[in-house]
Amino acid sequence: MIIDGKSIAADIRQEIKSQVDEFTKKTNVKPGLAVILVGENPASLVYVSQKEKACDEVGIASLKVVLPESIPQEELEMKVEELNNEPAIHGILVQLPLPDHLDEKKIIEKISPEKDVDGFHPVNVGRLVVGEETFVPCTPQGVIELIERSNIEIEGKRAVVVGRSNIVGKPVALLLLQKNATVTICHTRTRNLPEITNQAEILIAAAGKPHLIKADMVKDGACVIDVGINRVDGKLVGDVDFEEVEKKAIVTPVPGGVGPMTVVMLLKNTLQAAKWIVEGEKK
Ligand code: NDP
């Protein structure tokens, strides 16, 4: 079976659109997302325009802040501060990666945790770890939605995450744990990876290595979520050997799996930010 991320994402987008309409009618406020883009990284330009388009489709106002590649650290920090204080903006996102002379960590820490819709600020990471309500990073949140909306139970399952980055691997593992899976995290120093992945009823591949996960590393009937995006000979491929694994497991394709979910989760987080700021709903 194939999990169709594109169609699940389209359903969620519709749901968000009606929630945004309802919120705007009730409060007279349009949720607003500021996306800061420094320089002209071609991939970043594409991602930012996808985000703008997605906002537009659901009734979220987007503000693209384009800054020169050479911008000094202090000026970028001032820009973030300005947006922190801008009442029409409820979510702030800094498109990564930033040029080398800029300190990414410091910039993220400048974003008000209440507007940090990417969920990368250490305060929000901490809230996630202790299980408080917070902004959950978009890709990991998309992974969980894909599993749940495919009616796959997480509780009690043996879950294996391949990858331990702060953006994907660690938060996915935390979310699975919160949902009561028994979680193992693998990385480059893991010994005998196939032995561990073979035990997984839910397997998350987030290594950024094309076709790392072969069919003989996957348990029959497992749910395999492929987060990887790799370009091989001009073609996008995941971390999973899709053709072979598809024969024995439930799997997400690349493209059309996790990718479309990430942008939709950003919309969800932006609406959440607006609700928390305007209605003070947060516990
Ligand atoms: P990172 O490079 O930051 O992390 C990769 C992780 O995988 C590391 O923890 C690394 O281990 C581990 N790893 C690498 N090779 C192996 C291996 N052979 N065996 C076991 N573990 C391995 O990547 P990200 O987490 O940022 O992204 C992962 C993938 O997901 C990439 O392909 C990226 O493009 C994609 N991605 C997709 C998104 C989407 O929207 N679909 C969003 C974000 C990312 P170690 O820590 O030991 O180095």
GROMACS .gro file of C-alpha atoms and ligand atoms in nm:
model
  331
    1MET     CA    1   0.000   0.000   0.000
    2ILE     CA    2   0.111   0.353  -0.072
    3ILE     CA    3   0.037   0.645   0.159
    4ASP     CA    4  -0.066   0.936  -0.062
    5GLY     CA    5   0.078   1.243   0.109
    6LYS     CA    6  -0.048   1.473  -0.161
    7SER     CA    7  -0.410   1.380  -0.110
    8ILE     CA    8  -0.386   1.376   0.271
    9ALA     CA    9  -0.221   1.721   0.258
   10ALA     CA   10  -0.500   1.849   0.031
   11ASP     CA   11  -0.763   1.732   0.282
   12ILE     CA   12  -0.584   1.903   0.570
   13ARG     CA   13  -0.545   2.223   0.364
   14GLN     CA   14  -0.923   2.233   0.320
   15GLU     CA   15  -0.974   2.186   0.693
   16ILE     CA   16  -0.729   2.466   0.771
   17LYS     CA   17  -0.897   2.695   0.519
   18SER     CA   18  -1.232   2.661   0.695
   19GLN     CA   19  -1.068   2.706   1.036
   20VAL     CA   20  -0.895   3.023   0.911
   21ASP     CA   21  -1.227   3.155   0.774
   22GLU     CA   22  -1.397   3.087   1.105
   23PHE     CA   23  -1.115   3.252   1.302
   24THR     CA   24  -1.112   3.560   1.078
   25LYS     CA   25  -1.490   3.598   1.096
   26LYS     CA   26  -1.485   3.568   1.474
   27THR     CA   27  -1.187   3.796   1.547
   28ASN     CA   28  -1.161   4.018   1.241
   29VAL     CA   29  -0.794   3.919   1.228
   30LYS     CA   30  -0.623   3.749   0.937
   31PRO     CA   31  -0.341   3.519   1.054
   32GLY     CA   32  -0.010   3.658   0.927
   33LEU     CA   33   0.314   3.477   0.848
   34ALA     CA   34   0.645   3.655   0.782
   35VAL     CA   35   0.902   3.459   0.586
   36ILE     CA   36   1.254   3.599   0.594
   37LEU     CA   37   1.470   3.512   0.298
   38VAL     CA   38   1.836   3.612   0.301
   39GLY     CA   39   2.014   3.600  -0.034
   40GLU     CA   40   1.911   3.407  -0.341
   41ASN     CA   41   1.965   3.037  -0.271
   42PRO     CA   42   1.764   2.877  -0.558
   43ALA     CA   43   1.613   2.601  -0.342
   44SER     CA   44   1.515   2.856  -0.075
   45LEU     CA   45   1.349   3.076  -0.338
   46VAL     CA   46   1.135   2.780  -0.447
   47TYR     CA   47   1.043   2.685  -0.087
   48VAL     CA   48   0.952   3.044   0.000
   49SER     CA   49   0.727   3.086  -0.302
   50GLN     CA   50   0.555   2.751  -0.221
   51LYS     CA   51   0.489   2.880   0.131
   52GLU     CA   52   0.349   3.212   0.003
   53LYS     CA   53   0.119   3.032  -0.238
   54ALA     CA   54  -0.002   2.791   0.029
   55CYS     CA   55  -0.078   3.081   0.266
   56ASP     CA   56  -0.274   3.257  -0.003
   57GLU     CA   57  -0.483   2.946  -0.072
   58VAL     CA   58  -0.608   2.920   0.287
   59GLY     CA   59  -0.651   3.291   0.366
   60ILE     CA   60  -0.332   3.350   0.565
   61ALA     CA   61  -0.154   3.679   0.491
   62SER     CA   62   0.209   3.625   0.402
   63LEU     CA   63   0.484   3.881   0.414
   64LYS     CA   64   0.802   3.797   0.227
   65VAL     CA   65   1.099   3.985   0.369
   66VAL     CA   66   1.385   3.964   0.121
   67LEU     CA   67   1.723   4.072   0.255
   68PRO     CA   68   2.061   4.098   0.083
   69GLU     CA   69   2.308   3.808   0.109
   70SER     CA   70   2.558   4.044   0.279
   71ILE     CA   71   2.329   4.158   0.561
   72PRO     CA   72   2.518   4.187   0.892
   73GLN     CA   73   2.407   3.972   1.187
   74GLU     CA   74   2.285   4.273   1.392
   75GLU     CA   75   2.067   4.402   1.110
   76LEU     CA   76   1.902   4.064   1.062
   77GLU     CA   77   1.844   4.036   1.436
   78MET     CA   78   1.685   4.384   1.431
   79LYS     CA   79   1.455   4.277   1.150
   80VAL     CA   80   1.343   3.973   1.351
   81GLU     CA   81   1.286   4.197   1.654
   82GLU     CA   82   1.077   4.434   1.444
   83LEU     CA   83   0.857   4.142   1.332
   84ASN     CA   84   0.831   4.014   1.691
   85ASN     CA   85   0.667   4.350   1.771
   86GLU     CA   86   0.444   4.365   1.463
   87PRO     CA   87   0.083   4.288   1.568
   88ALA     CA   88  -0.030   4.178   1.219
   89ILE     CA   89   0.238   3.905   1.216
   90HIS     CA   90   0.168   3.593   1.420
   91GLY     CA   91   0.428   3.358   1.278
   92ILE     CA   92   0.792   3.421   1.182
   93LEU     CA   93   1.005   3.186   0.981
   94VAL     CA   94   1.366   3.232   0.876
   95GLN     CA   95   1.433   3.029   0.565
   96LEU     CA   96   1.740   2.811   0.623
   97PRO     CA   97   2.021   2.770   0.542
   98LEU     CA   98   2.152   3.121   0.604
   99PRO     CA   99   2.474   3.250   0.442
  100ASP     CA  100   2.788   3.134   0.625
  101HIS     CA  101   2.869   3.465   0.797
  102LEU     CA  102   2.539   3.457   0.989
  103ASP     CA  103   2.489   3.273   1.318
  104GLU     CA  104   2.177   3.064   1.257
  105LYS     CA  105   2.137   2.962   1.620
  106LYS     CA  106   2.140   3.324   1.742
  107ILE     CA  107   1.887   3.432   1.480
  108ILE     CA  108   1.648   3.151   1.575
  109GLU     CA  109   1.684   3.246   1.940
  110LYS     CA  110   1.584   3.604   1.851
  111ILE     CA  111   1.243   3.491   1.724
  112SER     CA  112   0.977   3.525   1.992
  113PRO     CA  113   0.890   3.168   2.101
  114GLU     CA  114   0.523   3.267   2.065
  115LYS     CA  115   0.577   3.336   1.693
  116ASP     CA  116   0.823   3.052   1.623
  117VAL     CA  117   0.603   2.852   1.384
  118ASP     CA  118   0.896   2.631   1.277
  119GLY     CA  119   0.931   2.515   1.638
  120PHE     CA  120   1.310   2.552   1.631
  121HIS     CA  121   1.350   2.796   1.924
  122PRO     CA  122   1.509   2.618   2.225
  123VAL     CA  123   1.210   2.719   2.442
  124ASN     CA  124   0.974   2.536   2.208
  125VAL     CA  125   1.211   2.241   2.175
  126GLY     CA  126   1.210   2.221   2.556
  127ARG     CA  127   0.831   2.237   2.565
  128LEU     CA  128   0.817   1.949   2.319
  129VAL     CA  129   1.055   1.742   2.532
  130VAL     CA  130   0.847   1.790   2.848
  131GLY     CA  131   0.522   1.735   2.658
  132GLU     CA  132   0.380   2.088   2.688
  133GLU     CA  133   0.165   2.248   2.421
  134THR     CA  134   0.399   2.409   2.168
  135PHE     CA  135   0.481   2.455   1.801
  136VAL     CA  136   0.581   2.113   1.675
  137PRO     CA  137   0.834   2.129   1.386
  138CYS     CA  138   0.649   2.092   1.056
  139THR     CA  139   0.810   1.784   0.898
  140PRO     CA  140   0.791   1.565   1.212
  141GLN     CA  141   0.432   1.677   1.269
  142GLY     CA  142   0.355   1.588   0.907
  143VAL     CA  143   0.501   1.241   0.958
  144ILE     CA  144   0.270   1.173   1.254
  145GLU     CA  145  -0.035   1.305   1.065
  146LEU     CA  146   0.044   1.075   0.771
  147ILE     CA  147   0.054   0.772   0.999
  148GLU     CA  148  -0.259   0.862   1.193
  149ARG     CA  149  -0.465   0.962   0.891
  150SER     CA  150  -0.377   0.627   0.734
  151ASN     CA  151  -0.545   0.466   1.037
  152ILE     CA  152  -0.222   0.313   1.161
  153GLU     CA  153  -0.215   0.284   1.537
  154ILE     CA  154   0.105   0.418   1.700
  155GLU     CA  155   0.043   0.319   2.062
  156GLY     CA  156   0.239   0.015   2.173
  157LYS     CA  157   0.418  -0.021   1.838
  158ARG     CA  158   0.789  -0.075   1.796
  159ALA     CA  159   0.911   0.239   1.611
  160VAL     CA  160   1.257   0.295   1.466
  161VAL     CA  161   1.382   0.635   1.349
  162VAL     CA  162   1.689   0.642   1.125
  163GLY     CA  163   1.841   0.989   1.174
  164ARG     CA  164   1.888   1.207   1.482
  165SER     CA  165   1.888   1.564   1.350
  166ASN     CA  166   1.724   1.841   1.551
  167ILE     CA  167   1.493   1.917   1.259
  168VAL     CA  168   1.361   1.569   1.184
  169GLY     CA  169   1.498   1.264   1.368
  170LYS     CA  170   1.486   1.381   1.731
  171PRO     CA  171   1.145   1.552   1.719
  172VAL     CA  172   0.988   1.260   1.528
  173ALA     CA  173   1.120   1.021   1.793
  174LEU     CA  174   0.978   1.242   2.072
  175LEU     CA  175   0.637   1.260   1.906
  176LEU     CA  176   0.626   0.882   1.860
  177LEU     CA  177   0.719   0.841   2.225
  178GLN     CA  178   0.442   1.083   2.328
  179LYS     CA  179   0.204   0.865   2.129
  180ASN     CA  180   0.321   0.566   2.333
  181ALA     CA  181   0.536   0.386   2.077
  182THR     CA  182   0.854   0.211   2.191
  183VAL     CA  183   1.118   0.411   2.008
  184THR     CA  184   1.473   0.340   1.892
  185ILE     CA  185   1.684   0.612   1.727
  186CYS     CA  186   1.957   0.506   1.483
  187HIS     CA  187   2.245   0.708   1.338
  188THR     CA  188   2.580   0.663   1.165
  189ARG     CA  189   2.739   0.492   1.467
  190THR     CA  190   2.455   0.242   1.505
  191ARG     CA  191   2.584  -0.113   1.480
  192ASN     CA  192   2.392  -0.358   1.264
  193LEU     CA  193   2.127  -0.119   1.136
  194PRO     CA  194   1.932  -0.389   0.942
  195GLU     CA  195   1.883  -0.595   1.257
  196ILE     CA  196   1.719  -0.296   1.428
  197THR     CA  197   1.513  -0.171   1.132
  198ASN     CA  198   1.380  -0.525   1.084
  199GLN     CA  199   1.210  -0.503   1.422
  200ALA     CA  200   1.023  -0.184   1.330
  201GLU     CA  201   0.648  -0.185   1.292
  202ILE     CA  202   0.684   0.184   1.214
  203LEU     CA  203   1.006   0.284   1.038
  204ILE     CA  204   1.097   0.649   0.978
  205ALA     CA  205   1.381   0.702   0.729
  206ALA     CA  206   1.538   1.046   0.778
  207ALA     CA  207   1.904   0.997   0.692
  208GLY     CA  208   1.934   1.185   0.364
  209LYS     CA  209   2.095   0.880   0.198
  210PRO     CA  210   1.937   0.759  -0.127
  211HIS     CA  211   1.801   0.403  -0.106
  212LEU     CA  212   1.960   0.336   0.234
  213ILE     CA  213   1.658   0.129   0.340
  214LYS     CA  214   1.639  -0.189   0.130
  215ALA     CA  215   1.357  -0.443   0.131
  216ASP     CA  216   1.556  -0.690   0.344
  217MET     CA  217   1.579  -0.424   0.618
  218VAL     CA  218   1.201  -0.394   0.646
  219LYS     CA  219   0.958  -0.615   0.839
  220ASP     CA  220   0.660  -0.752   0.644
  221GLY     CA  221   0.358  -0.523   0.677
  222ALA     CA  222   0.552  -0.240   0.844
  223CYS     CA  223   0.461   0.126   0.793
  224VAL     CA  224   0.759   0.301   0.633
  225ILE     CA  225   0.769   0.682   0.620
  226ASP     CA  226   1.038   0.816   0.388
  227VAL     CA  227   1.144   1.168   0.487
  228GLY     CA  228   1.455   1.172   0.268
  229ILE     CA  229   1.482   1.404  -0.027
  230ASN     CA  230   1.785   1.325  -0.242
  231ARG     CA  231   1.866   1.430  -0.593
  232VAL     CA  232   2.012   1.145  -0.799
  233ASP     CA  233   2.081   1.202  -1.170
  234GLY     CA  234   1.844   1.499  -1.166
  235LYS     CA  235   1.564   1.291  -1.010
  236LEU     CA  236   1.421   1.320  -0.658
  237VAL     CA  237   1.446   0.997  -0.457
  238GLY     CA  238   1.393   0.913  -0.093
  239ASP     CA  239   1.597   0.712   0.158
  240VAL     CA  240   1.389   0.402   0.089
  241ASP     CA  241   1.419   0.163  -0.204
  242PHE     CA  242   1.054   0.234  -0.286
  243GLU     CA  243   1.002  -0.022  -0.568
  244GLU     CA  244   1.113  -0.317  -0.356
  245VAL     CA  245   0.986  -0.204  -0.016
  246GLU     CA  246   0.641  -0.124  -0.155
  247LYS     CA  247   0.592  -0.498  -0.221
  248LYS     CA  248   0.606  -0.586   0.148
  249ALA     CA  249   0.519  -0.271   0.346
  250ILE     CA  250   0.299   0.038   0.361
  251VAL     CA  251   0.519   0.318   0.232
  252THR     CA  252   0.525   0.688   0.138
  253PRO     CA  253   0.655   0.786  -0.206
  254VAL     CA  254   0.912   1.057  -0.278
  255PRO     CA  255   0.797   1.299  -0.407
  256GLY     CA  256   0.434   1.303  -0.292
  257GLY     CA  257   0.474   1.168   0.061
  258VAL     CA  258   0.610   1.372   0.349
  259GLY     CA  259   0.701   1.675   0.134
  260PRO     CA  260   0.346   1.810   0.076
  261MET     CA  261   0.270   1.768   0.448
  262THR     CA  262   0.548   2.001   0.564
  263VAL     CA  263   0.399   2.319   0.412
  264VAL     CA  264   0.051   2.229   0.536
  265MET     CA  265   0.180   2.189   0.891
  266LEU     CA  266   0.333   2.537   0.864
  267LEU     CA  267  -0.013   2.674   0.784
  268LYS     CA  268  -0.154   2.485   1.082
  269ASN     CA  269   0.114   2.629   1.313
  270THR     CA  270   0.054   2.983   1.183
  271LEU     CA  271  -0.319   2.959   1.254
  272GLN     CA  272  -0.233   2.817   1.597
  273ALA     CA  273   0.002   3.111   1.663
  274ALA     CA  274  -0.269   3.361   1.569
  275LYS     CA  275  -0.519   3.185   1.799
  276TRP     CA  276  -0.277   3.184   2.090
  277ILE     CA  277  -0.183   3.550   2.041
  278VAL     CA  278  -0.530   3.687   1.964
  279GLU     CA  279  -0.748   3.464   2.179
  280GLY     CA  280  -0.493   3.374   2.445
  281GLU     CA  281  -0.603   3.012   2.426
  282LYS     CA  282  -0.273   2.855   2.524
  283LYS     CA  283  -0.273   2.657   2.846
  284NDP     P1  284   2.083   1.559   0.858
  284NDP     O1  285   2.192   1.539   0.758
  284NDP     O2  286   2.087   1.675   0.950
  284NDP     O3  287   2.074   1.427   0.949
  284NDP     C1  288   2.083   1.300   0.894
  284NDP     C2  289   2.082   1.198   1.007
  284NDP     O4  290   2.085   1.068   0.950
  284NDP     C3  291   2.200   1.209   1.100
  284NDP     O5  292   2.157   1.193   1.234
  284NDP     C4  293   2.291   1.093   1.058
  284NDP     O6  294   2.363   1.035   1.166
  284NDP     C5  295   2.190   0.993   1.006
  284NDP     N1  296   2.249   0.908   0.901
  284NDP     C6  297   2.309   0.947   0.786
  284NDP     N2  298   2.351   0.840   0.717
  284NDP     C7  299   2.318   0.731   0.790
  284NDP     C8  300   2.339   0.592   0.774
  284NDP     N3  301   2.402   0.544   0.665
  284NDP     N4  302   2.293   0.509   0.869
  284NDP     C9  303   2.230   0.555   0.978
  284NDP     N5  304   2.208   0.688   1.001
  284NDP    C10  305   2.253   0.773   0.908
  284NDP     O7  306   1.948   1.557   0.774
  284NDP     P2  307   1.800   1.609   0.812
  284NDP     O8  308   1.751   1.540   0.932
  284NDP     O9  309   1.794   1.755   0.803
  284NDP    O10  310   1.721   1.553   0.685
  284NDP    C11  311   1.714   1.416   0.658
  284NDP    C12  312   1.653   1.397   0.519
  284NDP    O11  313   1.521   1.448   0.520
  284NDP    C13  314   1.726   1.474   0.409
  284NDP    O12  315   1.720   1.397   0.291
  284NDP    C14  316   1.643   1.600   0.393
  284NDP    O13  317   1.653   1.654   0.262
  284NDP    C15  318   1.506   1.546   0.419
  284NDP     N6  319   1.411   1.646   0.466
  284NDP    C16  320   1.286   1.644   0.411
  284NDP    C17  321   1.192   1.733   0.449
  284NDP    C18  322   1.057   1.725   0.390
  284NDP    O14  323   0.981   1.820   0.395
  284NDP     N7  324   1.019   1.612   0.331
  284NDP    C19  325   1.220   1.837   0.549
  284NDP    C20  326   1.350   1.824   0.611
  284NDP    C21  327   1.442   1.732   0.567
  284NDP     P3  328   2.477   1.114   1.252
  284NDP    O15  329   2.399   1.203   1.347
  284NDP    O16  330   2.551   1.008   1.321
  284NDP    O17  331   2.556   1.194   1.152
   0.00000   0.00000   0.00000
